[in-house]
Amino acid sequence: MNAHLAGQLATLDELHDDLIRLVAAMDDDRLNWRPAIPEANTIAALVRHSIGSLVMWFSRALDEPFERDRDAEFASHDTASELVSALETSRERVRAQFDRLDRVDPGTERRIRRLGAPSEETLTAGWCVAHAVQHVGEHWGQIQLTRDLSAAR
């Protein structure tokens, strides 16, 4: 695997490890607690959304079909064991996608319609990979803040 992809995959492995540790240590009520802030999400929802987002962006980079129900991600109500299992499955799927991504020129252009965009835009496979990693990193921060807000209540 090229060094850039290997670095991105190592980052995602670390994120998966961190998420699994956090989720496994929490009770189900805290995982599904929603802060009293407009449009805030539960930890369970943010984990499910992160998993769905990774699949989608890497599938886009690969020009492969994918199925995703984004609304269901945000409505999810899960146990710690369900989330740990989903994260372990996500890690395996991401690794398989990265094996295929190693055969794609990162400069390959893809036509993609982003959420809420009026039309498609041209994005590279490399941009899709970088965006996916950054996006999950943002949600990892939200998850930690939500954990801290839950503990403080």
mmCIF file with all atom_site columns, C-alpha atoms in Angstrom:
data_model
loop_
_atom_site.group_PDB
_atom_site.id
_atom_site.type_symbol
_atom_site.label_atom_id
_atom_site.label_alt_id
_atom_site.label_comp_id
_atom_site.label_asym_id
_atom_site.label_entity_id
_atom_site.label_seq_id
_atom_site.pdbx_PDB_ins_code
_atom_site.Cartn_x
_atom_site.Cartn_y
_atom_site.Cartn_z
_atom_site.occupancy
_atom_site.B_iso_or_equiv
_atom_site.pdbx_formal_charge
_atom_site.auth_seq_id
_atom_site.auth_comp_id
_atom_site.auth_asym_id
_atom_site.auth_atom_id
_atom_site.pdbx_PDB_model_num
ATOM 1   C CA . MET A 1 1   ? 0.000   0.000  0.000   1.00 0.00 ? 1   MET A CA 1
ATOM 2   C CA . ASN A 1 2   ? 1.350   3.447  -0.819  1.00 0.00 ? 2   ASN A CA 1
ATOM 3   C CA . ALA A 1 3   ? 2.627   5.506  2.107   1.00 0.00 ? 3   ALA A CA 1
ATOM 4   C CA . HIS A 1 4   ? -0.175  8.093  1.938   1.00 0.00 ? 4   HIS A CA 1
ATOM 5   C CA . LEU A 1 5   ? -2.940  5.490  2.111   1.00 0.00 ? 5   LEU A CA 1
ATOM 6   C CA . ALA A 1 6   ? -1.069  3.546  4.784   1.00 0.00 ? 6   ALA A CA 1
ATOM 7   C CA . GLY A 1 7   ? -0.939  6.712  6.902   1.00 0.00 ? 7   GLY A CA 1
ATOM 8   C CA . GLN A 1 8   ? -4.650  7.363  6.426   1.00 0.00 ? 8   GLN A CA 1
ATOM 9   C CA . LEU A 1 9   ? -5.448  3.753  7.303   1.00 0.00 ? 9   LEU A CA 1
ATOM 10  C CA . ALA A 1 10  ? -3.277  3.932  10.430  1.00 0.00 ? 10  ALA A CA 1
ATOM 11  C CA . THR A 1 11  ? -5.198  7.057  11.471  1.00 0.00 ? 11  THR A CA 1
ATOM 12  C CA . LEU A 1 12  ? -8.507  5.249  10.968  1.00 0.00 ? 12  LEU A CA 1
ATOM 13  C CA . ASP A 1 13  ? -7.265  2.213  12.905  1.00 0.00 ? 13  ASP A CA 1
ATOM 14  C CA . GLU A 1 14  ? -6.429  4.545  15.784  1.00 0.00 ? 14  GLU A CA 1
ATOM 15  C CA . LEU A 1 15  ? -9.866  6.172  15.565  1.00 0.00 ? 15  LEU A CA 1
ATOM 16  C CA . HIS A 1 16  ? -11.572 2.776  15.536  1.00 0.00 ? 16  HIS A CA 1
ATOM 17  C CA . ASP A 1 17  ? -9.524  1.737  18.602  1.00 0.00 ? 17  ASP A CA 1
ATOM 18  C CA . ASP A 1 18  ? -10.403 4.958  20.436  1.00 0.00 ? 18  ASP A CA 1
ATOM 19  C CA . LEU A 1 19  ? -14.093 4.673  19.573  1.00 0.00 ? 19  LEU A CA 1
ATOM 20  C CA . ILE A 1 20  ? -14.256 1.039  20.651  1.00 0.00 ? 20  ILE A CA 1
ATOM 21  C CA . ARG A 1 21  ? -12.596 1.851  23.992  1.00 0.00 ? 21  ARG A CA 1
ATOM 22  C CA . LEU A 1 22  ? -14.947 4.770  24.625  1.00 0.00 ? 22  LEU A CA 1
ATOM 23  C CA . VAL A 1 23  ? -18.111 2.918  23.620  1.00 0.00 ? 23  VAL A CA 1
ATOM 24  C CA . ALA A 1 24  ? -17.221 -0.266 25.521  1.00 0.00 ? 24  ALA A CA 1
ATOM 25  C CA . ALA A 1 25  ? -16.739 1.732  28.731  1.00 0.00 ? 25  ALA A CA 1
ATOM 26  C CA . MET A 1 26  ? -20.144 3.438  28.591  1.00 0.00 ? 26  MET A CA 1
ATOM 27  C CA . ASP A 1 27  ? -23.560 2.244  29.625  1.00 0.00 ? 27  ASP A CA 1
ATOM 28  C CA . ASP A 1 28  ? -26.386 2.199  27.101  1.00 0.00 ? 28  ASP A CA 1
ATOM 29  C CA . ASP A 1 29  ? -28.176 5.194  28.629  1.00 0.00 ? 29  ASP A CA 1
ATOM 30  C CA . ARG A 1 30  ? -25.139 7.428  28.187  1.00 0.00 ? 30  ARG A CA 1
ATOM 31  C CA . LEU A 1 31  ? -24.571 6.179  24.636  1.00 0.00 ? 31  LEU A CA 1
ATOM 32  C CA . ASN A 1 32  ? -28.128 7.163  23.727  1.00 0.00 ? 32  ASN A CA 1
ATOM 33  C CA . TRP A 1 33  ? -28.348 10.391 25.757  1.00 0.00 ? 33  TRP A CA 1
ATOM 34  C CA . ARG A 1 34  ? -28.982 13.519 23.672  1.00 0.00 ? 34  ARG A CA 1
ATOM 35  C CA . PRO A 1 35  ? -27.690 16.879 24.940  1.00 0.00 ? 35  PRO A CA 1
ATOM 36  C CA . ALA A 1 36  ? -30.358 19.561 25.321  1.00 0.00 ? 36  ALA A CA 1
ATOM 37  C CA . ILE A 1 37  ? -28.814 21.554 22.485  1.00 0.00 ? 37  ILE A CA 1
ATOM 38  C CA . PRO A 1 38  ? -30.592 22.078 19.153  1.00 0.00 ? 38  PRO A CA 1
ATOM 39  C CA . GLU A 1 39  ? -29.581 19.470 16.580  1.00 0.00 ? 39  GLU A CA 1
ATOM 40  C CA . ALA A 1 40  ? -27.261 17.672 19.029  1.00 0.00 ? 40  ALA A CA 1
ATOM 41  C CA . ASN A 1 41  ? -26.801 13.941 18.540  1.00 0.00 ? 41  ASN A CA 1
ATOM 42  C CA . THR A 1 42  ? -26.251 10.954 20.751  1.00 0.00 ? 42  THR A CA 1
ATOM 43  C CA . ILE A 1 43  ? -22.941 9.128  20.840  1.00 0.00 ? 43  ILE A CA 1
ATOM 44  C CA . ALA A 1 44  ? -24.669 6.113  19.271  1.00 0.00 ? 44  ALA A CA 1
ATOM 45  C CA . ALA A 1 45  ? -25.915 8.255  16.388  1.00 0.00 ? 45  ALA A CA 1
ATOM 46  C CA . LEU A 1 46  ? -22.507 9.844  15.841  1.00 0.00 ? 46  LEU A CA 1
ATOM 47  C CA . VAL A 1 47  ? -20.830 6.432  15.772  1.00 0.00 ? 47  VAL A CA 1
ATOM 48  C CA . ARG A 1 48  ? -23.379 5.063  13.284  1.00 0.00 ? 48  ARG A CA 1
ATOM 49  C CA . HIS A 1 49  ? -23.058 8.209  11.161  1.00 0.00 ? 49  HIS A CA 1
ATOM 50  C CA . SER A 1 50  ? -19.260 7.984  11.178  1.00 0.00 ? 50  SER A CA 1
ATOM 51  C CA . ILE A 1 51  ? -19.410 4.373  9.989   1.00 0.00 ? 51  ILE A CA 1
ATOM 52  C CA . GLY A 1 52  ? -21.920 5.233  7.245   1.00 0.00 ? 52  GLY A CA 1
ATOM 53  C CA . SER A 1 53  ? -19.897 8.211  6.123   1.00 0.00 ? 53  SER A CA 1
ATOM 54  C CA . LEU A 1 54  ? -16.697 6.168  5.792   1.00 0.00 ? 54  LEU A CA 1
ATOM 55  C CA . VAL A 1 55  ? -18.407 3.549  3.663   1.00 0.00 ? 55  VAL A CA 1
ATOM 56  C CA . MET A 1 56  ? -19.958 6.214  1.450   1.00 0.00 ? 56  MET A CA 1
ATOM 57  C CA . TRP A 1 57  ? -16.826 8.302  0.836   1.00 0.00 ? 57  TRP A CA 1
ATOM 58  C CA . PHE A 1 58  ? -14.548 5.323  0.206   1.00 0.00 ? 58  PHE A CA 1
ATOM 59  C CA . SER A 1 59  ? -17.166 3.811  -2.115  1.00 0.00 ? 59  SER A CA 1
ATOM 60  C CA . ARG A 1 60  ? -17.288 7.113  -3.971  1.00 0.00 ? 60  ARG A CA 1
ATOM 61  C CA . ALA A 1 61  ? -13.490 7.157  -4.240  1.00 0.00 ? 61  ALA A CA 1
ATOM 62  C CA . LEU A 1 62  ? -13.637 3.612  -5.627  1.00 0.00 ? 62  LEU A CA 1
ATOM 63  C CA . ASP A 1 63  ? -16.619 4.373  -7.881  1.00 0.00 ? 63  ASP A CA 1
ATOM 64  C CA . GLU A 1 64  ? -18.469 1.487  -6.231  1.00 0.00 ? 64  GLU A CA 1
ATOM 65  C CA . PRO A 1 65  ? -22.162 1.366  -5.337  1.00 0.00 ? 65  PRO A CA 1
ATOM 66  C CA . PHE A 1 66  ? -23.143 1.723  -1.702  1.00 0.00 ? 66  PHE A CA 1
ATOM 67  C CA . GLU A 1 67  ? -26.295 1.664  0.380   1.00 0.00 ? 67  GLU A CA 1
ATOM 68  C CA . ARG A 1 68  ? -26.801 4.096  3.184   1.00 0.00 ? 68  ARG A CA 1
ATOM 69  C CA . ASP A 1 69  ? -29.702 5.415  5.236   1.00 0.00 ? 69  ASP A CA 1
ATOM 70  C CA . ARG A 1 70  ? -28.286 8.605  6.728   1.00 0.00 ? 70  ARG A CA 1
ATOM 71  C CA . ASP A 1 71  ? -31.524 9.454  8.539   1.00 0.00 ? 71  ASP A CA 1
ATOM 72  C CA . ALA A 1 72  ? -31.509 6.054  10.250  1.00 0.00 ? 72  ALA A CA 1
ATOM 73  C CA . GLU A 1 73  ? -27.933 6.662  11.413  1.00 0.00 ? 73  GLU A CA 1
ATOM 74  C CA . PHE A 1 74  ? -29.065 9.723  13.353  1.00 0.00 ? 74  PHE A CA 1
ATOM 75  C CA . ALA A 1 75  ? -32.134 7.931  14.739  1.00 0.00 ? 75  ALA A CA 1
ATOM 76  C CA . SER A 1 76  ? -30.191 4.895  15.951  1.00 0.00 ? 76  SER A CA 1
ATOM 77  C CA . HIS A 1 77  ? -30.492 3.624  19.504  1.00 0.00 ? 77  HIS A CA 1
ATOM 78  C CA . ASP A 1 78  ? -27.806 1.060  20.256  1.00 0.00 ? 78  ASP A CA 1
ATOM 79  C CA . THR A 1 79  ? -26.200 -0.900 23.034  1.00 0.00 ? 79  THR A CA 1
ATOM 80  C CA . ALA A 1 80  ? -22.469 -0.762 23.683  1.00 0.00 ? 80  ALA A CA 1
ATOM 81  C CA . SER A 1 81  ? -22.023 -4.298 22.342  1.00 0.00 ? 81  SER A CA 1
ATOM 82  C CA . GLU A 1 82  ? -23.915 -3.453 19.133  1.00 0.00 ? 82  GLU A CA 1
ATOM 83  C CA . LEU A 1 83  ? -21.714 -0.405 18.562  1.00 0.00 ? 83  LEU A CA 1
ATOM 84  C CA . VAL A 1 84  ? -18.493 -2.287 19.291  1.00 0.00 ? 84  VAL A CA 1
ATOM 85  C CA . SER A 1 85  ? -19.544 -4.956 16.804  1.00 0.00 ? 85  SER A CA 1
ATOM 86  C CA . ALA A 1 86  ? -20.433 -2.312 14.199  1.00 0.00 ? 86  ALA A CA 1
ATOM 87  C CA . LEU A 1 87  ? -17.061 -0.612 14.699  1.00 0.00 ? 87  LEU A CA 1
ATOM 88  C CA . GLU A 1 88  ? -15.184 -3.902 14.320  1.00 0.00 ? 88  GLU A CA 1
ATOM 89  C CA . THR A 1 89  ? -17.110 -4.625 11.117  1.00 0.00 ? 89  THR A CA 1
ATOM 90  C CA . SER A 1 90  ? -16.401 -1.081 9.916   1.00 0.00 ? 90  SER A CA 1
ATOM 91  C CA . ARG A 1 91  ? -12.671 -1.534 10.488  1.00 0.00 ? 91  ARG A CA 1
ATOM 92  C CA . GLU A 1 92  ? -12.637 -4.709 8.378   1.00 0.00 ? 92  GLU A CA 1
ATOM 93  C CA . ARG A 1 93  ? -14.650 -3.076 5.612   1.00 0.00 ? 93  ARG A CA 1
ATOM 94  C CA . VAL A 1 94  ? -12.385 -0.009 5.603   1.00 0.00 ? 94  VAL A CA 1
ATOM 95  C CA . ARG A 1 95  ? -9.294  -2.221 5.344   1.00 0.00 ? 95  ARG A CA 1
ATOM 96  C CA . ALA A 1 96  ? -10.801 -4.073 2.373   1.00 0.00 ? 96  ALA A CA 1
ATOM 97  C CA . GLN A 1 97  ? -11.702 -0.774 0.709   1.00 0.00 ? 97  GLN A CA 1
ATOM 98  C CA . PHE A 1 98  ? -8.146  0.506  1.256   1.00 0.00 ? 98  PHE A CA 1
ATOM 99  C CA . ASP A 1 99  ? -6.743  -2.601 -0.430  1.00 0.00 ? 99  ASP A CA 1
ATOM 100 C CA . ARG A 1 100 ? -8.805  -1.643 -3.496  1.00 0.00 ? 100 ARG A CA 1
ATOM 101 C CA . LEU A 1 101 ? -8.022  2.072  -3.139  1.00 0.00 ? 101 LEU A CA 1
ATOM 102 C CA . ASP A 1 102 ? -4.326  1.272  -3.457  1.00 0.00 ? 102 ASP A CA 1
ATOM 103 C CA . ARG A 1 103 ? -5.045  0.419  -7.105  1.00 0.00 ? 103 ARG A CA 1
ATOM 104 C CA . VAL A 1 104 ? -6.793  3.770  -7.784  1.00 0.00 ? 104 VAL A CA 1
ATOM 105 C CA . ASP A 1 105 ? -4.858  6.854  -8.855  1.00 0.00 ? 105 ASP A CA 1
ATOM 106 C CA . PRO A 1 106 ? -5.691  9.465  -6.172  1.00 0.00 ? 106 PRO A CA 1
ATOM 107 C CA . GLY A 1 107 ? -6.076  12.034 -8.937  1.00 0.00 ? 107 GLY A CA 1
ATOM 108 C CA . THR A 1 108 ? -8.926  10.078 -10.563 1.00 0.00 ? 108 THR A CA 1
ATOM 109 C CA . GLU A 1 109 ? -11.924 12.369 -10.833 1.00 0.00 ? 109 GLU A CA 1
ATOM 110 C CA . ARG A 1 110 ? -15.387 11.394 -9.668  1.00 0.00 ? 110 ARG A CA 1
ATOM 111 C CA . ARG A 1 111 ? -18.702 13.173 -10.231 1.00 0.00 ? 111 ARG A CA 1
ATOM 112 C CA . ILE A 1 112 ? -20.411 13.432 -6.859  1.00 0.00 ? 112 ILE A CA 1
ATOM 113 C CA . ARG A 1 113 ? -23.488 15.169 -5.501  1.00 0.00 ? 113 ARG A CA 1
ATOM 114 C CA . ARG A 1 114 ? -22.845 16.161 -1.904  1.00 0.00 ? 114 ARG A CA 1
ATOM 115 C CA . LEU A 1 115 ? -25.589 16.477 0.686   1.00 0.00 ? 115 LEU A CA 1
ATOM 116 C CA . GLY A 1 116 ? -27.697 19.565 0.005   1.00 0.00 ? 116 GLY A CA 1
ATOM 117 C CA . ALA A 1 117 ? -25.777 20.496 -3.143  1.00 0.00 ? 117 ALA A CA 1
ATOM 118 C CA . PRO A 1 118 ? -27.861 21.531 -6.148  1.00 0.00 ? 118 PRO A CA 1
ATOM 119 C CA . SER A 1 119 ? -25.671 19.618 -8.601  1.00 0.00 ? 119 SER A CA 1
ATOM 120 C CA . GLU A 1 120 ? -22.779 17.224 -8.915  1.00 0.00 ? 120 GLU A CA 1
ATOM 121 C CA . GLU A 1 121 ? -19.204 18.389 -8.579  1.00 0.00 ? 121 GLU A CA 1
ATOM 122 C CA . THR A 1 122 ? -15.902 16.882 -9.599  1.00 0.00 ? 122 THR A CA 1
ATOM 123 C CA . LEU A 1 123 ? -13.828 15.555 -6.713  1.00 0.00 ? 123 LEU A CA 1
ATOM 124 C CA . THR A 1 124 ? -10.764 13.333 -6.806  1.00 0.00 ? 124 THR A CA 1
ATOM 125 C CA . ALA A 1 125 ? -10.503 9.899  -5.243  1.00 0.00 ? 125 ALA A CA 1
ATOM 126 C CA . GLY A 1 126 ? -7.738  11.281 -3.016  1.00 0.00 ? 126 GLY A CA 1
ATOM 127 C CA . TRP A 1 127 ? -9.986  14.126 -1.855  1.00 0.00 ? 127 TRP A CA 1
ATOM 128 C CA . CYS A 1 128 ? -12.729 11.625 -0.961  1.00 0.00 ? 128 CYS A CA 1
ATOM 129 C CA . VAL A 1 129 ? -10.312 9.628  1.200   1.00 0.00 ? 129 VAL A CA 1
ATOM 130 C CA . ALA A 1 130 ? -8.910  12.704 2.963   1.00 0.00 ? 130 ALA A CA 1
ATOM 131 C CA . HIS A 1 131 ? -12.398 14.120 3.508   1.00 0.00 ? 131 HIS A CA 1
ATOM 132 C CA . ALA A 1 132 ? -13.664 10.862 5.021   1.00 0.00 ? 132 ALA A CA 1
ATOM 133 C CA . VAL A 1 133 ? -10.813 10.718 7.536   1.00 0.00 ? 133 VAL A CA 1
ATOM 134 C CA . GLN A 1 134 ? -11.229 14.384 8.462   1.00 0.00 ? 134 GLN A CA 1
ATOM 135 C CA . HIS A 1 135 ? -15.008 14.016 8.798   1.00 0.00 ? 135 HIS A CA 1
ATOM 136 C CA . VAL A 1 136 ? -14.721 11.084 11.196  1.00 0.00 ? 136 VAL A CA 1
ATOM 137 C CA . GLY A 1 137 ? -12.130 13.028 13.176  1.00 0.00 ? 137 GLY A CA 1
ATOM 138 C CA . GLU A 1 138 ? -14.630 15.863 13.596  1.00 0.00 ? 138 GLU A CA 1
ATOM 139 C CA . HIS A 1 139 ? -17.239 13.436 14.897  1.00 0.00 ? 139 HIS A CA 1
ATOM 140 C CA . TRP A 1 140 ? -14.692 11.840 17.252  1.00 0.00 ? 140 TRP A CA 1
ATOM 141 C CA . GLY A 1 141 ? -14.361 15.290 18.842  1.00 0.00 ? 141 GLY A CA 1
ATOM 142 C CA . GLN A 1 142 ? -18.146 15.621 19.095  1.00 0.00 ? 142 GLN A CA 1
ATOM 143 C CA . ILE A 1 143 ? -18.362 12.181 20.672  1.00 0.00 ? 143 ILE A CA 1
ATOM 144 C CA . GLN A 1 144 ? -15.823 13.124 23.338  1.00 0.00 ? 144 GLN A CA 1
ATOM 145 C CA . LEU A 1 145 ? -17.662 16.371 24.081  1.00 0.00 ? 145 LEU A CA 1
ATOM 146 C CA . THR A 1 146 ? -20.973 14.530 24.323  1.00 0.00 ? 146 THR A CA 1
ATOM 147 C CA . ARG A 1 147 ? -19.392 11.998 26.693  1.00 0.00 ? 147 ARG A CA 1
ATOM 148 C CA . ASP A 1 148 ? -18.140 14.867 28.873  1.00 0.00 ? 148 ASP A CA 1
ATOM 149 C CA . LEU A 1 149 ? -21.507 16.649 28.824  1.00 0.00 ? 149 LEU A CA 1
ATOM 150 C CA . SER A 1 150 ? -23.217 13.412 29.800  1.00 0.00 ? 150 SER A CA 1
ATOM 151 C CA . ALA A 1 151 ? -20.837 12.881 32.705  1.00 0.00 ? 151 ALA A CA 1
ATOM 152 C CA . ALA A 1 152 ? -21.361 16.454 33.921  1.00 0.00 ? 152 ALA A CA 1
ATOM 153 C CA . ARG A 1 153 ? -25.162 16.303 34.039  1.00 0.00 ? 153 ARG A CA 1
#
